Amino acid sequence: MAAQHPPPPSHPAAPGPDAPVRHLELKARLLLLFTAALVAAAALYVLYARGVFEPTQRLVLTTDDSEGVIVGMDMTFSGFPIGRVRGVELGETGNVRILIDVAAKDAHWLRTSSVFTLERGVVGGTSIKAFTGVLTDPPLPPRAERPVLRGDAAAEIPRVIAAARELLGNLNAMTAQDGALGATLANLQATTDKLKGPQGALGVLFGNENDARKLLAALERTNTLLARMDQLAGRADTQVFGPQGVVPEARATVQQLNGLLADTRASLRKVDAVLQEAQAVGANVRGATADLGQLRGEVESNLRQIEGLINDINRRWPFARDAEVKLP
């Protein structure tokens, strides 16, 4: 029996010519699917970032001109976008209705007292802004309609140019040779020259040199009169209150008068004592009468001295003509 040999190994079939093409098609399909997924994810992210999937609240702003307003522009509050324009339509009365979707999370910033503006600057586009002064007012209800205040800076340019032209015309009229500014400068120059003159500010104040000279002469006379009054006051002070003045002499005279009055009081006390003795002792009438006559003579002498002193006071005292001194 002949030996059996194992069958030879089978070799794989050689790839056909269509295999690389199919591999490239598969890679292209995968790349297209990945690119489409990337585009879809980016679109979804953009829509999510722009708040398409967030709940919104519709707000309608009415105006008479919507120039510059485009769909997709933002409405800002304090510089932050809180809403987006979804459409612009013409109302039944001919006014423009701007449809804005406000994010529900930002709707609490809008109140019934909120003010909306449509501003268009000279440089840049149009912007819609919301302003809320009192945050404690009731919130703005959904689908509320509010008028928008429109401000166009470009519309003010002709008015500004006209005002600038008018201002330049006024400046030209003022700075002309015969204008008000020239006359004012001439008057100011004349005033400066007068200030530099001999009369100084008085010449400017009175307008002519004669009146200024009269005022200077009056001031000099006043100064002379005041100097004389100061001299008279010094003399009067010396004569009245000085060492040899009236007041020290009057003071000395008053002291002498006080001394005489004291002597008179002592004499009167003696008279009283003598009278008491005369009443008690009635027998010795002659002696008592002699003593009484002597005391009376002393009293009369003192009275005459007092009278002379009073006359001397009246003669020396210049401030009281009818001086009267009452004796006790």
GROMACS .gro file of N, CA and C in nm, residues 19-177:
model
  477
   19ALA      N    1  -1.016   4.622  -0.491
   19ALA     CA    2  -1.002   4.633  -0.346
   19ALA      C    3  -0.952   4.769  -0.302
   20PRO      N    4  -0.850   4.836  -0.356
   20PRO     CA    5  -0.807   4.970  -0.311
   20PRO      C    6  -0.913   5.077  -0.332
   21VAL      N    7  -0.988   5.066  -0.436
   21VAL     CA    8  -1.093   5.165  -0.461
   21VAL      C    9  -1.199   5.160  -0.353
   22ARG      N   10  -1.235   5.034  -0.317
   22ARG     CA   11  -1.337   5.021  -0.213
   22ARG      C   12  -1.285   5.075  -0.079
   23HIS      N   13  -1.158   5.055  -0.052
   23HIS     CA   14  -1.099   5.106   0.073
   23HIS      C   15  -1.100   5.260   0.076
   24LEU      N   16  -1.071   5.322  -0.034
   24LEU     CA   17  -1.073   5.468  -0.041
   24LEU      C   18  -1.215   5.522  -0.028
   25GLU      N   19  -1.311   5.452  -0.090
   25GLU     CA   20  -1.450   5.495  -0.077
   25GLU      C   21  -1.497   5.488   0.068
   26LEU      N   22  -1.455   5.383   0.138
   26LEU     CA   23  -1.493   5.370   0.279
   26LEU      C   24  -1.436   5.483   0.362
   27LYS      N   25  -1.308   5.519   0.338
   27LYS     CA   26  -1.247   5.629   0.412
   27LYS      C   27  -1.314   5.762   0.379
   28ALA      N   28  -1.351   5.781   0.254
   28ALA     CA   29  -1.418   5.906   0.217
   28ALA      C   30  -1.554   5.916   0.283
   29ARG      N   31  -1.626   5.802   0.286
   29ARG     CA   32  -1.757   5.805   0.351
   29ARG      C   33  -1.742   5.835   0.502
   30LEU      N   34  -1.645   5.773   0.565
   30LEU     CA   35  -1.623   5.801   0.708
   30LEU      C   36  -1.584   5.947   0.731
   31LEU      N   37  -1.500   6.002   0.643
   31LEU     CA   38  -1.459   6.142   0.656
   31LEU      C   39  -1.577   6.237   0.637
   32LEU      N   40  -1.663   6.202   0.539
   32LEU     CA   41  -1.782   6.284   0.517
   32LEU      C   42  -1.876   6.277   0.636
   33LEU      N   43  -1.893   6.155   0.690
   33LEU     CA   44  -1.979   6.143   0.808
   33LEU      C   45  -1.922   6.221   0.926
   34PHE      N   46  -1.790   6.213   0.946
   34PHE     CA   47  -1.728   6.288   1.056
   34PHE      C   48  -1.740   6.439   1.036
   35THR      N   49  -1.722   6.482   0.911
   35THR     CA   50  -1.735   6.625   0.882
   35THR      C   51  -1.877   6.672   0.903
   36ALA      N   52  -1.975   6.591   0.857
   36ALA     CA   53  -2.116   6.628   0.878
   36ALA      C   54  -2.149   6.633   1.027
   37ALA      N   55  -2.095   6.537   1.104
   37ALA     CA   56  -2.118   6.538   1.248
   37ALA      C   57  -2.057   6.661   1.312
   38LEU      N   58  -1.934   6.697   1.264
   38LEU     CA   59  -1.872   6.817   1.318
   38LEU      C   60  -1.953   6.941   1.285
   39VAL      N   61  -2.000   6.951   1.161
   39VAL     CA   62  -2.080   7.067   1.122
   39VAL      C   63  -2.209   7.072   1.202
   40ALA      N   64  -2.274   6.957   1.220
   40ALA     CA   65  -2.398   6.954   1.297
   40ALA      C   66  -2.373   6.992   1.443
   41ALA      N   67  -2.261   6.941   1.500
   41ALA     CA   68  -2.230   6.974   1.639
   41ALA      C   69  -2.199   7.123   1.654
   42ALA      N   70  -2.124   7.178   1.555
   42ALA     CA   71  -2.095   7.322   1.561
   42ALA      C   72  -2.222   7.405   1.549
   43ALA      N   73  -2.311   7.361   1.457
   43ALA     CA   74  -2.437   7.434   1.441
   43ALA      C   75  -2.521   7.427   1.568
   44LEU      N   76  -2.525   7.308   1.627
   44LEU     CA   77  -2.601   7.295   1.752
   44LEU      C   78  -2.540   7.379   1.863
   45TYR      N   79  -2.405   7.383   1.867
   45TYR     CA   80  -2.339   7.464   1.971
   45TYR      C   81  -2.366   7.613   1.950
   46VAL      N   82  -2.362   7.654   1.824
   46VAL     CA   83  -2.390   7.795   1.795
   46VAL      C   84  -2.533   7.828   1.832
   47LEU      N   85  -2.625   7.740   1.795
   47LEU     CA   86  -2.765   7.764   1.831
   47LEU      C   87  -2.784   7.767   1.982
   48TYR      N   88  -2.712   7.677   2.051
   48TYR     CA   89  -2.722   7.675   2.197
   48TYR      C   90  -2.660   7.802   2.257
   49ALA      N   91  -2.545   7.842   2.202
   49ALA     CA   92  -2.480   7.963   2.254
   49ALA      C   93  -2.565   8.087   2.230
   50ARG      N   94  -2.637   8.089   2.120
   50ARG     CA   95  -2.722   8.205   2.090
   50ARG      C   96  -2.858   8.195   2.156
   51GLY      N   97  -2.878   8.094   2.239
   51GLY     CA   98  -3.001   8.083   2.317
   51GLY      C   99  -3.123   8.038   2.240
   52VAL      N  100  -3.100   7.960   2.132
   52VAL     CA  101  -3.215   7.914   2.054
   52VAL      C  102  -3.299   7.817   2.134
   53PHE      N  103  -3.234   7.736   2.214
   53PHE     CA  104  -3.307   7.634   2.289
   53PHE      C  105  -3.354   7.684   2.426
   54GLU      N  106  -3.321   7.808   2.462
   54GLU     CA  107  -3.367   7.862   2.589
   54GLU      C  108  -3.509   7.916   2.576
   55PRO      N  109  -3.585   7.911   2.685
   55PRO     CA  110  -3.720   7.971   2.679
   55PRO      C  111  -3.710   8.123   2.670
   56THR      N  112  -3.794   8.180   2.587
   56THR     CA  113  -3.789   8.324   2.563
   56THR      C  114  -3.926   8.387   2.588
   57GLN      N  115  -3.924   8.517   2.594
   57GLN     CA  116  -4.046   8.598   2.614
   57GLN      C  117  -4.049   8.703   2.502
   58ARG      N  118  -4.162   8.712   2.432
   58ARG     CA  119  -4.173   8.801   2.318
   58ARG      C  120  -4.202   8.945   2.365
   59LEU      N  121  -4.132   9.037   2.303
   59LEU     CA  122  -4.149   9.180   2.328
   59LEU      C  123  -4.163   9.248   2.193
   60VAL      N  124  -4.260   9.340   2.182
   60VAL     CA  125  -4.287   9.410   2.058
   60VAL      C  126  -4.258   9.558   2.081
   61LEU      N  127  -4.166   9.611   2.002
   61LEU     CA  128  -4.132   9.753   2.007
   61LEU      C  129  -4.187   9.820   1.881
   62THR      N  130  -4.252   9.934   1.898
   62THR     CA  131  -4.312  10.006   1.786
   62THR      C  132  -4.238  10.138   1.764
   63THR      N  133  -4.218  10.171   1.637
   63THR     CA  134  -4.151  10.294   1.600
   63THR      C  135  -4.201  10.336   1.462
   64ASP      N  136  -4.165  10.456   1.422
   64ASP     CA  137  -4.207  10.506   1.291
   64ASP      C  138  -4.103  10.484   1.183
   65ASP      N  139  -3.982  10.440   1.221
   65ASP     CA  140  -3.877  10.416   1.122
   65ASP      C  141  -3.783  10.311   1.179
   66SER      N  142  -3.765  10.204   1.105
   66SER     CA  143  -3.679  10.095   1.151
   66SER      C  144  -3.551  10.086   1.069
   67GLU      N  145  -3.505  10.196   1.016
   67GLU     CA  146  -3.384  10.194   0.936
   67GLU      C  147  -3.265  10.152   1.024
   68GLY      N  148  -3.191  10.056   0.974
   68GLY     CA  149  -3.075  10.005   1.046
   68GLY      C  150  -3.105   9.884   1.131
   69VAL      N  151  -3.233   9.849   1.151
   69VAL     CA  152  -3.269   9.732   1.232
   69VAL      C  153  -3.267   9.609   1.143
   70ILE      N  154  -3.193   9.508   1.182
   70ILE     CA  155  -3.183   9.383   1.106
   70ILE      C  156  -3.217   9.267   1.198
   71VAL      N  157  -3.262   9.159   1.137
   71VAL     CA  158  -3.297   9.039   1.214
   71VAL      C  159  -3.169   8.976   1.268
   72GLY      N  160  -3.171   8.944   1.397
   72GLY     CA  161  -3.056   8.883   1.461
   72GLY      C  162  -2.976   8.979   1.547
   73MET      N  163  -3.001   9.107   1.538
   73MET     CA  164  -2.927   9.202   1.621
   73MET      C  165  -2.975   9.193   1.766
   74ASP      N  166  -2.889   9.232   1.857
   74ASP     CA  167  -2.916   9.217   2.000
   74ASP      C  168  -2.983   9.341   2.056
   75MET      N  169  -3.060   9.320   2.162
   75MET     CA  170  -3.108   9.428   2.248
   75MET      C  171  -3.031   9.418   2.379
   76THR      N  172  -2.967   9.527   2.419
   76THR     CA  173  -2.879   9.525   2.535
   76THR      C  174  -2.942   9.596   2.653
   77PHE      N  175  -2.898   9.554   2.772
   77PHE     CA  176  -2.935   9.618   2.899
   77PHE      C  177  -2.807   9.633   2.979
   78SER      N  178  -2.768   9.758   3.004
   78SER     CA  179  -2.642   9.788   3.074
   78SER      C  180  -2.522   9.729   3.002
   79GLY      N  181  -2.529   9.722   2.869
   79GLY     CA  182  -2.418   9.671   2.790
   79GLY      C  183  -2.421   9.521   2.767
   80PHE      N  184  -2.515   9.446   2.825
   80PHE     CA  185  -2.522   9.302   2.810
   80PHE      C  186  -2.643   9.266   2.723
   81PRO      N  187  -2.624   9.176   2.625
   81PRO     CA  188  -2.738   9.137   2.541
   81PRO      C  189  -2.837   9.050   2.619
   82ILE      N  190  -2.962   9.090   2.619
   82ILE     CA  191  -3.065   9.012   2.687
   82ILE      C  192  -3.176   8.969   2.592
   83GLY      N  193  -3.174   9.017   2.467
   83GLY     CA  194  -3.277   8.980   2.370
   83GLY      C  195  -3.221   8.988   2.228
   84ARG      N  196  -3.300   8.931   2.134
   84ARG     CA  197  -3.256   8.928   1.993
   84ARG      C  198  -3.377   8.956   1.905
   85VAL      N  199  -3.351   9.032   1.799
   85VAL     CA  200  -3.456   9.067   1.704
   85VAL      C  201  -3.487   8.944   1.619
   86ARG      N  202  -3.614   8.903   1.621
   86ARG     CA  203  -3.657   8.787   1.543
   86ARG      C  204  -3.729   8.827   1.415
   87GLY      N  205  -3.776   8.948   1.409
   87GLY     CA  206  -3.846   8.988   1.288
   87GLY      C  207  -3.883   9.135   1.294
   88VAL      N  208  -3.904   9.192   1.177
   88VAL     CA  209  -3.947   9.331   1.162
   88VAL      C  210  -4.064   9.331   1.065
   89GLU      N  211  -4.177   9.385   1.108
   89GLU     CA  212  -4.296   9.385   1.024
   89GLU      C  213  -4.363   9.520   1.031
   90LEU      N  214  -4.451   9.544   0.931
   90LEU     CA  215  -4.524   9.669   0.921
   90LEU      C  216  -4.661   9.651   0.982
   91GLY      N  217  -4.697   9.739   1.076
   91GLY     CA  218  -4.825   9.728   1.144
   91GLY      C  219  -4.941   9.779   1.061
   92GLU      N  220  -5.062   9.765   1.115
   92GLU     CA  221  -5.183   9.805   1.044
   92GLU      C  222  -5.193   9.956   1.032
   93THR      N  223  -5.137  10.029   1.125
   93THR     CA  224  -5.144  10.176   1.121
   93THR      C  225  -5.025  10.239   1.050
   94GLY      N  226  -4.939  10.159   0.992
   94GLY     CA  227  -4.825  10.212   0.921
   94GLY      C  228  -4.698  10.223   1.003
   95ASN      N  229  -4.707  10.189   1.130
   95ASN     CA  230  -4.585  10.192   1.211
   95ASN      C  231  -4.512  10.060   1.199
   96VAL      N  232  -4.389  10.058   1.246
   96VAL     CA  233  -4.303   9.941   1.237
   96VAL      C  234  -4.307   9.866   1.368
   97ARG      N  235  -4.320   9.734   1.359
   97ARG     CA  236  -4.321   9.647   1.478
   97ARG      C  237  -4.193   9.565   1.476
   98ILE      N  238  -4.114   9.580   1.581
   98ILE     CA  239  -3.989   9.505   1.595
   98ILE      C  240  -4.014   9.395   1.696
   99LEU      N  241  -4.005   9.269   1.650
   99LEU     CA  242  -4.031   9.153   1.735
   99LEU      C  243  -3.899   9.109   1.797
  100ILE      N  244  -3.894   9.108   1.929
  100ILE     CA  245  -3.773   9.074   2.003
  100ILE      C  246  -3.805   8.960   2.099
  101ASP      N  247  -3.717   8.859   2.098
  101ASP     CA  248  -3.727   8.749   2.193
  101ASP      C  249  -3.628   8.775   2.306
  102VAL      N  250  -3.682   8.786   2.427
  102VAL     CA  251  -3.601   8.812   2.546
  102VAL      C  252  -3.586   8.681   2.621
  103ALA      N  253  -3.464   8.646   2.659
  103ALA     CA  254  -3.441   8.524   2.736
  103ALA      C  255  -3.517   8.530   2.867
  104ALA      N  256  -3.577   8.415   2.903
  104ALA     CA  257  -3.658   8.412   3.025
  104ALA      C  258  -3.575   8.442   3.149
  105LYS      N  259  -3.446   8.404   3.146
  105LYS     CA  260  -3.362   8.428   3.265
  105LYS      C  261  -3.326   8.575   3.279
  106ASP      N  262  -3.338   8.653   3.171
  106ASP     CA  263  -3.308   8.796   3.176
  106ASP      C  264  -3.432   8.884   3.170
  107ALA      N  265  -3.550   8.823   3.166
  107ALA     CA  266  -3.673   8.902   3.154
  107ALA      C  267  -3.704   8.981   3.280
  108HIS      N  268  -3.644   8.943   3.395
  108HIS     CA  269  -3.675   9.015   3.519
  108HIS      C  270  -3.613   9.155   3.520
  109TRP      N  271  -3.520   9.185   3.426
  109TRP     CA  272  -3.464   9.319   3.420
  109TRP      C  273  -3.560   9.418   3.355
  110LEU      N  274  -3.660   9.370   3.285
  110LEU     CA  275  -3.755   9.457   3.217
  110LEU      C  276  -3.878   9.475   3.304
  111ARG      N  277  -3.913   9.600   3.328
  111ARG     CA  278  -4.027   9.635   3.411
  111ARG      C  279  -4.127   9.718   3.331
  112THR      N  280  -4.242   9.741   3.392
  112THR     CA  281  -4.344   9.820   3.323
  112THR      C  282  -4.301   9.964   3.299
  113SER      N  283  -4.205  10.011   3.378
  113SER     CA  284  -4.155  10.148   3.360
  113SER      C  285  -4.028  10.154   3.276
  114SER      N  286  -3.987  10.045   3.214
  114SER     CA  287  -3.864  10.043   3.134
  114SER      C  288  -3.882  10.130   3.010
  115VAL      N  289  -3.770  10.184   2.964
  115VAL     CA  290  -3.765  10.270   2.845
  115VAL      C  291  -3.674  10.202   2.744
  116PHE      N  292  -3.715  10.205   2.618
  116PHE     CA  293  -3.641  10.141   2.510
  116PHE      C  294  -3.602  10.247   2.408
  117THR      N  295  -3.477  10.239   2.360
  117THR     CA  296  -3.426  10.338   2.265
  117THR      C  297  -3.368  10.267   2.144
  118LEU      N  298  -3.379  10.334   2.030
  118LEU     CA  299  -3.321  10.289   1.904
  118LEU      C  300  -3.222  10.396   1.861
  119GLU      N  301  -3.093  10.367   1.879
  119GLU     CA  302  -2.989  10.466   1.857
  119GLU      C  303  -2.907  10.430   1.734
  120ARG      N  304  -2.885  10.532   1.653
  120ARG     CA  305  -2.803  10.514   1.533
  120ARG      C  306  -2.695  10.621   1.534
  121GLY      N  307  -2.571  10.580   1.552
  121GLY     CA  308  -2.462  10.674   1.562
  121GLY      C  309  -2.403  10.709   1.427
  122VAL      N  310  -2.313  10.806   1.431
  122VAL     CA  311  -2.244  10.844   1.308
  122VAL      C  312  -2.152  10.732   1.261
  123VAL      N  313  -2.081  10.670   1.356
  123VAL     CA  314  -1.992  10.558   1.327
  123VAL      C  315  -2.050  10.434   1.393
  124GLY      N  316  -2.063  10.325   1.318
  124GLY     CA  317  -2.119  10.203   1.375
  124GLY      C  318  -2.264  10.185   1.333
  125GLY      N  319  -2.318  10.070   1.373
  125GLY     CA  320  -2.454  10.038   1.334
  125GLY      C  321  -2.556  10.086   1.435
  126THR      N  322  -2.680  10.042   1.412
  126THR     CA  323  -2.791  10.077   1.499
  126THR      C  324  -2.794   9.982   1.619
  127SER      N  325  -2.834  10.032   1.732
  127SER     CA  326  -2.840   9.951   1.854
  127SER      C  327  -2.972   9.977   1.925
  128ILE      N  328  -3.024   9.872   1.985
  128ILE     CA  329  -3.147   9.879   2.065
  128ILE      C  330  -3.107   9.858   2.210
  129LYS      N  331  -3.148   9.953   2.296
  129LYS     CA  332  -3.110   9.947   2.437
  129LYS      C  333  -3.233   9.958   2.524
  130ALA      N  334  -3.226   9.891   2.639
  130ALA     CA  335  -3.333   9.896   2.739
  130ALA      C  336  -3.279   9.960   2.866
  131PHE      N  337  -3.361  10.044   2.928
  131PHE     CA  338  -3.324  10.114   3.052
  131PHE      C  339  -3.436  10.094   3.153
  132THR      N  340  -3.398  10.055   3.275
  132THR     CA  341  -3.494  10.034   3.384
  132THR      C  342  -3.447  10.116   3.502
  133GLY      N  343  -3.529  10.212   3.542
  133GLY     CA  344  -3.490  10.297   3.654
  133GLY      C  345  -3.531  10.242   3.789
  134VAL      N  346  -3.650  10.184   3.797
  134VAL     CA  347  -3.702  10.132   3.925
  134VAL      C  348  -3.723   9.982   3.909
  135LEU      N  349  -3.636   9.903   3.972
  135LEU     CA  350  -3.645   9.757   3.959
  135LEU      C  351  -3.754   9.696   4.046
  136THR      N  352  -3.817   9.777   4.129
  136THR     CA  353  -3.925   9.725   4.213
  136THR      C  354  -4.062   9.736   4.147
  137ASP      N  355  -4.068   9.793   4.026
  137ASP     CA  356  -4.195   9.800   3.954
  137ASP      C  357  -4.237   9.661   3.908
  138PRO      N  358  -4.365   9.645   3.871
  138PRO     CA  359  -4.410   9.513   3.822
  138PRO      C  360  -4.333   9.471   3.698
  139PRO      N  361  -4.308   9.339   3.681
  139PRO     CA  362  -4.234   9.293   3.563
  139PRO      C  363  -4.315   9.313   3.435
  140LEU      N  364  -4.244   9.321   3.325
  140LEU     CA  365  -4.307   9.342   3.195
  140LEU      C  366  -4.375   9.211   3.151
  141PRO      N  367  -4.504   9.215   3.118
  141PRO     CA  368  -4.573   9.091   3.080
  141PRO      C  369  -4.529   9.043   2.941
  142PRO      N  370  -4.547   8.915   2.910
  142PRO     CA  371  -4.513   8.864   2.776
  142PRO      C  372  -4.597   8.931   2.667
  143ARG      N  373  -4.538   8.943   2.545
  143ARG     CA  374  -4.600   9.003   2.428
  143ARG      C  375  -4.647   9.147   2.456
  144ALA      N  376  -4.574   9.215   2.543
  144ALA     CA  377  -4.607   9.356   2.570
  144ALA      C  378  -4.557   9.442   2.455
  145GLU      N  379  -4.630   9.549   2.426
  145GLU     CA  380  -4.593   9.643   2.321
  145GLU      C  381  -4.551   9.774   2.387
  146ARG      N  382  -4.433   9.818   2.349
  146ARG     CA  383  -4.380   9.941   2.405
  146ARG      C  384  -4.323  10.027   2.293
  147PRO      N  385  -4.343  10.159   2.302
  147PRO     CA  386  -4.282  10.246   2.201
  147PRO      C  387  -4.131  10.257   2.224
  148VAL      N  388  -4.058  10.278   2.120
  148VAL     CA  389  -3.914  10.291   2.128
  148VAL      C  390  -3.877  10.434   2.091
  149LEU      N  391  -3.789  10.491   2.169
  149LEU     CA  392  -3.741  10.626   2.142
  149LEU      C  393  -3.625  10.618   2.044
  150ARG      N  394  -3.636  10.695   1.938
  150ARG     CA  395  -3.537  10.688   1.831
  150ARG      C  396  -3.445  10.809   1.837
  151GLY      N  397  -3.316  10.781   1.833
  151GLY     CA  398  -3.216  10.888   1.831
  151GLY      C  399  -3.120  10.866   1.716
  152ASP      N  400  -3.112  10.965   1.629
  152ASP     CA  401  -3.027  10.953   1.511
  152ASP      C  402  -2.923  11.064   1.516
  153ALA      N  403  -2.798  11.024   1.541
  153ALA     CA  404  -2.692  11.125   1.548
  153ALA      C  405  -2.663  11.186   1.412
  154ALA      N  406  -2.680  11.107   1.306
  154ALA     CA  407  -2.654  11.160   1.172
  154ALA      C  408  -2.754  11.267   1.134
  155ALA      N  409  -2.879  11.256   1.187
  155ALA     CA  410  -2.979  11.358   1.156
  155ALA      C  411  -2.946  11.492   1.221
  156GLU      N  412  -2.864  11.488   1.328
  156GLU     CA  413  -2.827  11.612   1.394
  156GLU      C  414  -2.709  11.682   1.329
  157ILE      N  415  -2.642  11.615   1.234
  157ILE     CA  416  -2.524  11.675   1.171
  157ILE      C  417  -2.559  11.804   1.097
  158PRO      N  418  -2.665  11.809   1.014
  158PRO     CA  419  -2.697  11.937   0.948
  158PRO      C  420  -2.726  12.048   1.046
  159ARG      N  421  -2.797  12.016   1.155
  159ARG     CA  422  -2.825  12.118   1.254
  159ARG      C  423  -2.697  12.167   1.322
  160VAL      N  424  -2.605  12.073   1.350
  160VAL     CA  425  -2.479  12.111   1.412
  160VAL      C  426  -2.397  12.198   1.317
  161ILE      N  427  -2.399  12.162   1.187
  161ILE     CA  428  -2.324  12.242   1.090
  161ILE      C  429  -2.383  12.382   1.079
  162ALA      N  430  -2.519  12.391   1.079
  162ALA     CA  431  -2.581  12.523   1.072
  162ALA      C  432  -2.547  12.606   1.195
  163ALA      N  433  -2.548  12.543   1.314
  163ALA     CA  434  -2.512  12.615   1.435
  163ALA      C  435  -2.366  12.659   1.432
  164ALA      N  436  -2.278  12.571   1.376
  164ALA     CA  437  -2.137  12.608   1.367
  164ALA      C  438  -2.118  12.726   1.272
  165ARG      N  439  -2.192  12.725   1.161
  165ARG     CA  440  -2.183  12.838   1.069
  165ARG      C  441  -2.231  12.967   1.134
  166GLU      N  442  -2.341  12.958   1.207
  166GLU     CA  443  -2.390  13.077   1.276
  166GLU      C  444  -2.290  13.128   1.379
  167LEU      N  445  -2.227  13.032   1.451
  167LEU     CA  446  -2.126  13.071   1.551
  167LEU      C  447  -2.007  13.138   1.484
  168LEU      N  448  -1.962  13.083   1.370
  168LEU     CA  449  -1.850  13.144   1.299
  168LEU      C  450  -1.886  13.283   1.248
  169GLY      N  451  -2.014  13.299   1.202
  169GLY     CA  452  -2.056  13.431   1.158
  169GLY      C  453  -2.055  13.531   1.271
  170ASN      N  454  -2.102  13.488   1.388
  170ASN     CA  455  -2.101  13.578   1.504
  170ASN      C  456  -1.958  13.612   1.546
  171LEU      N  457  -1.868  13.514   1.537
  171LEU     CA  458  -1.728  13.541   1.572
  171LEU      C  459  -1.665  13.638   1.474
  172ASN      N  460  -1.697  13.620   1.347
  172ASN     CA  461  -1.644  13.714   1.248
  172ASN      C  462  -1.696  13.856   1.271
  173ALA      N  463  -1.828  13.864   1.308
  173ALA     CA  464  -1.884  13.997   1.334
  173ALA      C  465  -1.822  14.060   1.458
  174MET      N  466  -1.793  13.977   1.557
  174MET     CA  467  -1.735  14.031   1.681
  174MET      C  468  -1.590  14.073   1.661
  175THR      N  469  -1.516  13.996   1.581
  175THR     CA  470  -1.373  14.025   1.564
  175THR      C  471  -1.345  14.119   1.447
  176ALA      N  472  -1.450  14.172   1.384
  176ALA     CA  473  -1.428  14.267   1.276
  176ALA      C  474  -1.363  14.394   1.330
  177GLN      N  475  -1.313  14.477   1.239
  177GLN     CA  476  -1.241  14.597   1.281
  177GLN      C  477  -1.332  14.693   1.355
   0.00000   0.00000   0.00000
